[in-house]
Amino acid sequence: MTPVELSRTVLRAVRCAVEVGELDVAVPERVVVAPPGGGGCGDYATGVALQLARPAGETPQRVAGILRTHLLRQRGIGEVVVTGPGFLNISLRGSAAVGLVTEILAAGARYGESDVLGGHVAPLVVPREVRAVVHADVLRRILRSQGADAHLYADSPSDIRAHVHTHPNTDISLPARPNTGIPLPPSWHTVLGVPDSLPPAPAPHGDVAAPLAPVPVAAPDALLGLGRDAARWALVYPAAHDRAVVSGEHLVQRESNPLFRVRYAHARVRTLVRNAADLGFRAEPGETAVQGPAERALLALLGDHPRVLAAAAAQRAPDRVARQLVGVADAVLPLLPDVLPLGEEKPSAAHRARLALAEAAGAVLAGGLDLLGIDAPDHL
């Protein structure tokens, strides 16, 4: 059960309580569920009882007790514990966790793609600045993964001329007619993997989005020394309103480098899959892989991945995908030493289930890196 599905389940519990007359409130449009905070327990927590207590004329603890009864009747709910002033702490049944891992393995790197923005046209107008172009290129990938018809456009010819005057040595020619593509510097295309030209935006812009303008890079030439993967990460990982730091730190292979942790986690997972095949077993989702808090924390991140992609698309925030990948990598890495049997130990159902959970995390990492335009290596 994903967080979105759990949110709907909580809403069903509220609706049931209202229909049988136990609560006299308007059913909210949405309920927020999130991993439990300090003092919490289980897989997810929600403060919906605190939200409904005043309009219901009841105490939060009383509302939480009513909702707990209805939640325990819902499919996929294992236990519900009321903590603090009235927080509902929800534990999912193991079968729900197994279903999520099975779903991810079936979808592979495409897990999280949807048609939530199907039929939505998303024209993106881009100023001729390297971070803006990479930012928009990644955003186009994310929007398309959610079903949107996304396209890039160069900002107005006057904007292009302004950049040419600012950078007289730039290799660029202005379009001879309205539909001619506006070339970008060849190095951006060959090194950073962005389009080699952009069509000019319609004039006037009309429905075309305002120019995407993250904080520009102070020394864009330094990006070329990082190579495609590290350069794209350096430009997308910070939020658009934050300054992008371009340095050799993006190339170091140590834990302080978030990009390294993400790619290393993916490579480790792929190595474990190969090693398991050599030992004669493969991934098989099972409840034994989601018994501890560390496994449940990873499962919560994996289940939240579709919502993160949808939010990144809707909010034009590709940095959210990068941060999601760091969270998944940091959650799965400590679990990997226990995936394979040790010594003379024979592969068991627990090993197959742990491998399935790790492989699901690897699929999320691979799909997310692909959306960022970054390679997900099998060896690192």
XYZ file of C-alpha atoms in Angstrom:
380
model
C 0.000 0.000 0.000
C 1.468 3.317 -1.060
C 1.065 6.520 1.014
C -1.502 7.754 -1.521
C -3.516 4.549 -1.132
C -3.195 4.744 2.657
C -4.450 8.331 2.603
C -7.533 7.137 0.724
C -7.957 4.314 3.230
C -7.942 6.781 6.130
C -10.512 8.891 4.290
C -12.704 5.796 3.912
C -12.465 5.228 7.666
C -13.533 8.841 8.301
C -16.420 8.472 5.861
C -17.563 5.249 7.528
C -17.523 6.910 10.953
C -19.613 9.778 9.592
C -22.091 7.496 7.825
C -22.815 5.459 10.973
C -23.239 8.632 13.036
C -20.150 8.282 15.225
C -18.721 11.576 13.922
C -20.582 14.658 12.782
C -18.057 16.398 10.523
C -17.466 17.198 6.877
C -15.178 14.576 5.341
C -11.935 16.336 4.338
C -10.759 16.242 0.741
C -7.397 14.728 1.683
C -5.516 13.301 4.626
C -1.774 13.637 5.096
C 0.125 10.496 6.087
C 3.871 10.439 6.730
C 6.500 8.311 8.472
C 5.981 8.593 12.257
C 7.977 11.215 14.110
C 9.549 11.037 17.561
C 7.455 8.964 19.947
C 5.552 7.401 17.069
C 5.547 3.823 15.830
C 4.448 1.735 12.875
C 4.867 2.506 9.190
C 2.915 5.772 8.895
C 1.238 8.332 11.118
C -1.532 10.878 10.604
C -2.918 13.748 12.659
C -6.380 13.600 11.100
C -7.998 13.079 14.518
C -6.567 16.391 15.736
C -7.836 18.019 12.544
C -11.391 16.736 13.036
C -11.707 17.020 16.829
C -12.882 20.637 17.086
C -15.508 20.536 14.274
C -16.733 17.199 15.679
C -17.032 18.615 19.201
C -14.926 15.738 20.539
C -11.474 15.311 22.027
C -8.706 14.218 19.634
C -8.254 11.009 21.650
C -11.955 10.173 21.270
C -11.876 10.823 17.505
C -8.690 8.772 17.175
C -10.315 5.851 19.004
C -13.315 5.933 16.663
C -11.131 6.062 13.553
C -8.872 3.300 14.875
C -11.826 0.904 14.994
C -12.754 1.644 11.386
C -9.155 1.537 10.157
C -8.630 -1.953 11.584
C -11.453 -3.155 9.325
C -9.713 -1.908 6.185
C -7.736 -4.235 3.921
C -3.962 -4.006 4.353
C -4.020 -2.461 7.850
C -2.207 -4.530 10.480
C -2.312 -2.410 13.625
C -3.254 1.122 14.648
C -1.831 2.703 17.799
C -2.953 6.052 19.225
C -0.072 8.113 20.629
C 0.387 11.611 22.051
C -2.593 13.943 21.847
C -4.312 11.769 19.219
C -1.928 10.718 16.456
C -2.855 7.540 14.606
C 0.189 5.316 14.038
C -0.556 2.759 11.342
C 1.275 -0.506 10.651
C 0.606 -2.181 7.325
C 0.082 -5.880 6.958
C 3.048 -7.764 5.592
C 1.042 -8.756 2.533
C 0.665 -5.063 1.649
C 4.423 -4.611 1.794
C 4.915 -7.725 -0.316
C 2.448 -6.341 -2.837
C 4.375 -3.083 -3.092
C 7.704 -4.840 -3.681
C 6.039 -7.082 -6.267
C 4.591 -4.023 -8.012
C 7.990 -2.298 -8.143
C 9.771 -5.368 -9.493
C 7.109 -5.738 -12.199
C 7.429 -2.085 -13.258
C 11.219 -1.934 -12.935
C 12.780 1.449 -13.592
C 9.402 2.756 -14.781
C 7.844 2.423 -11.332
C 6.226 5.714 -10.405
C 5.263 6.668 -13.955
C 1.609 7.569 -14.356
C -0.894 9.436 -16.499
C -1.862 11.828 -13.696
C -1.028 14.728 -16.042
C -2.425 13.054 -19.142
C -3.811 15.598 -21.594
C -1.876 18.391 -19.913
C 0.334 20.445 -22.255
C 3.447 21.766 -20.523
C 5.460 24.186 -22.691
C 8.670 25.219 -20.915
C 10.361 28.465 -21.933
C 14.080 28.439 -21.216
C 16.580 31.320 -21.137
C 19.912 30.566 -22.756
C 21.752 29.725 -19.540
C 23.245 26.326 -18.849
C 21.552 25.587 -15.525
C 18.180 26.692 -16.842
C 18.512 24.411 -19.876
C 19.547 21.351 -17.833
C 16.870 22.094 -15.234
C 14.214 22.290 -17.967
C 15.512 19.166 -19.728
C 15.130 17.160 -16.502
C 11.749 18.697 -15.808
C 10.557 17.713 -19.275
C 11.514 14.089 -18.541
C 9.657 14.154 -15.220
C 6.559 15.771 -16.714
C 6.452 13.198 -19.501
C 6.762 10.397 -16.936
C 3.489 11.692 -15.480
C 1.724 11.806 -18.847
C 2.184 15.500 -19.707
C 2.994 16.686 -23.227
C 6.102 18.689 -22.314
C 8.287 20.647 -24.752
C 11.186 23.087 -24.440
C 11.298 26.507 -26.088
C 14.001 29.129 -26.163
C 13.051 32.468 -24.714
C 12.428 35.357 -27.090
C 15.049 36.319 -29.730
C 15.708 39.510 -27.781
C 16.701 37.372 -24.823
C 19.035 35.360 -27.047
C 20.609 38.562 -28.407
C 21.161 39.798 -24.866
C 23.084 36.677 -24.025
C 25.095 36.962 -27.237
C 26.064 40.522 -26.360
C 27.016 39.358 -22.873
C 29.049 36.474 -24.252
C 30.472 37.686 -27.608
C 32.478 34.486 -28.131
C 29.416 32.250 -27.944
C 28.868 30.133 -31.031
C 25.235 30.938 -31.816
C 23.247 32.195 -34.775
C 19.830 33.821 -34.577
C 16.933 32.195 -36.430
C 16.267 33.428 -39.936
C 12.545 32.630 -39.631
C 10.209 32.080 -36.664
C 10.268 28.275 -36.704
C 14.029 27.869 -36.994
C 15.663 26.236 -34.002
C 17.978 28.355 -31.879
C 21.302 26.499 -31.511
C 22.879 25.961 -28.121
C 26.658 25.755 -27.585
C 27.925 22.389 -28.893
C 29.587 21.592 -25.553
C 26.228 21.690 -23.787
C 24.912 19.049 -26.152
C 27.946 16.768 -26.243
C 28.984 17.002 -22.584
C 25.748 17.729 -20.711
C 23.342 15.817 -22.934
C 20.878 18.642 -23.539
C 19.171 19.298 -26.915
C 21.419 20.872 -29.554
C 18.804 23.540 -30.310
C 15.483 24.840 -29.067
C 12.578 26.217 -31.087
C 11.794 29.845 -30.293
C 8.869 30.446 -27.984
C 5.669 31.733 -29.574
C 5.365 35.498 -29.475
C 3.494 36.608 -27.516
C 3.987 33.732 -25.091
C 0.274 33.340 -24.355
C -0.159 30.019 -22.559
C 3.543 29.253 -22.670
C 5.046 29.115 -19.211
C 7.219 31.954 -17.969
C 10.961 31.428 -18.445
C 12.441 28.839 -16.125
C 15.146 30.720 -14.305
C 16.997 28.921 -11.538
C 19.921 30.792 -10.002
C 22.536 30.931 -12.817
C 25.891 29.207 -12.552
C 28.703 31.631 -11.810
C 31.368 29.666 -13.730
C 29.587 27.531 -16.345
C 32.809 26.435 -18.055
C 33.795 24.562 -14.877
C 30.879 22.190 -15.495
C 32.547 20.720 -18.553
C 35.330 19.287 -16.410
C 32.849 17.317 -14.325
C 31.400 15.285 -17.169
C 27.736 14.702 -17.880
C 26.604 12.843 -14.760
C 28.303 14.973 -12.099
C 27.530 18.220 -13.937
C 23.826 17.447 -14.261
C 23.660 16.432 -10.603
C 25.433 19.637 -9.548
C 22.823 21.688 -11.418
C 19.687 19.800 -10.367
C 20.336 18.626 -6.778
C 20.028 22.123 -5.246
C 16.595 23.727 -5.322
C 16.179 26.236 -8.153
C 16.389 29.173 -5.757
C 19.674 27.907 -4.266
C 23.106 28.433 -5.758
C 24.606 25.463 -7.594
C 28.113 24.650 -6.351
C 30.404 23.429 -9.133
C 33.452 21.659 -7.751
C 35.422 18.441 -7.870
C 33.504 17.245 -4.790
C 30.877 15.902 -7.186
C 33.467 13.462 -8.559
C 34.883 12.042 -5.312
C 33.939 8.468 -4.495
C 33.166 8.746 -0.809
C 30.141 8.959 1.448
C 30.197 12.755 1.598
C 29.156 12.853 -2.079
C 25.371 12.250 -2.421
C 25.667 11.350 -6.110
C 28.272 8.707 -5.300
C 26.023 7.192 -2.607
C 23.101 6.956 -5.018
C 25.086 5.381 -7.843
C 27.041 3.150 -5.448
C 23.819 1.844 -3.884
C 22.477 0.964 -7.333
C 25.719 -0.752 -8.345
C 25.787 -2.718 -5.057
C 22.246 -3.946 -5.636
C 23.078 -5.088 -9.163
C 26.155 -6.900 -7.829
C 24.024 -8.692 -5.225
C 21.563 -9.791 -7.911
C 24.431 -11.264 -9.949
C 25.955 -12.940 -6.892
C 22.597 -14.410 -5.907
C 22.233 -15.874 -9.389
C 25.653 -17.478 -8.984
C 24.414 -19.021 -5.728
C 21.307 -20.350 -7.459
C 18.555 -18.100 -6.138
C 16.748 -14.944 -7.123
C 14.468 -12.318 -5.629
C 11.104 -13.392 -4.239
C 9.047 -10.839 -2.270
C 8.190 -12.000 1.223
C 7.096 -10.690 4.596
C 10.378 -11.629 6.278
C 12.124 -8.714 4.516
C 10.013 -6.018 6.209
C 10.144 -6.976 9.872
C 12.454 -4.292 11.276
C 12.203 -0.492 11.451
C 15.006 0.000 8.917
C 13.224 -2.158 6.353
C 9.915 -0.394 7.013
C 11.584 2.993 6.587
C 12.926 1.920 3.191
C 9.530 0.533 2.222
C 7.899 3.857 3.131
C 10.299 5.706 0.829
C 9.657 3.270 -2.017
C 5.911 3.558 -1.575
C 6.172 7.337 -1.578
C 8.099 7.445 -4.855
C 5.076 7.904 -7.181
C 3.880 10.834 -5.061
C 7.365 12.418 -5.172
C 7.456 12.199 -8.973
C 3.971 13.680 -9.278
C 4.868 16.506 -6.870
C 8.141 17.226 -8.686
C 6.207 17.535 -11.940
C 3.403 19.666 -10.512
C 5.729 21.982 -8.584
C 8.390 22.175 -11.321
C 10.945 20.949 -8.762
C 13.302 18.286 -10.168
C 15.477 18.629 -7.061
C 12.797 16.668 -5.186
C 13.614 13.605 -7.272
C 17.327 13.943 -6.520
C 16.674 14.196 -2.778
C 14.326 11.203 -2.956
C 17.114 9.124 -4.515
C 19.534 10.106 -1.756
C 16.959 9.017 0.834
C 16.436 5.636 -0.854
C 20.198 5.059 -1.191
C 20.867 5.934 2.450
C 18.032 3.632 3.559
C 19.034 0.592 1.488
C 22.826 0.626 1.917
C 22.811 -0.544 5.575
C 20.549 -3.473 4.641
C 22.705 -4.878 1.844
C 25.235 -6.846 3.968
C 22.426 -9.184 5.117
C 21.034 -9.971 1.661
C 23.290 -12.919 0.760
C 23.882 -16.033 2.882
C 27.204 -16.187 4.709
C 29.668 -19.061 4.753
C 27.949 -22.447 4.517
C 24.518 -20.928 5.060
C 21.966 -21.979 2.455
C 19.760 -19.430 0.659
C 16.445 -19.171 2.475
C 13.093 -17.453 1.966
C 14.447 -14.584 4.069
C 17.401 -14.122 1.700
C 15.112 -14.133 -1.333
C 12.808 -11.601 0.314
C 15.701 -9.311 1.284
C 17.030 -9.507 -2.255
C 13.593 -8.547 -3.593
C 13.449 -5.486 -1.329
C 16.976 -4.468 -2.357
C 16.190 -5.013 -6.036
C 13.061 -2.853 -5.677
C 15.211 -0.061 -4.237
C 17.638 -0.500 -7.123
C 14.790 -0.130 -9.619
C 13.726 3.160 -8.012
C 17.321 4.416 -8.087
C 17.746 3.434 -11.745
C 14.479 5.055 -12.804
C 15.168 8.235 -10.872
C 18.677 8.617 -12.251
C 17.329 8.116 -15.761
C 14.841 10.947 -15.225
C 17.763 13.163 -14.192
C 19.645 12.144 -17.350
C 22.340 10.419 -15.281
C 23.779 6.957 -15.871
C 22.961 4.198 -13.365
C 26.015 1.927 -13.627
C 25.919 -1.802 -12.859
C 29.577 -1.575 -11.813
C 31.203 1.248 -9.897
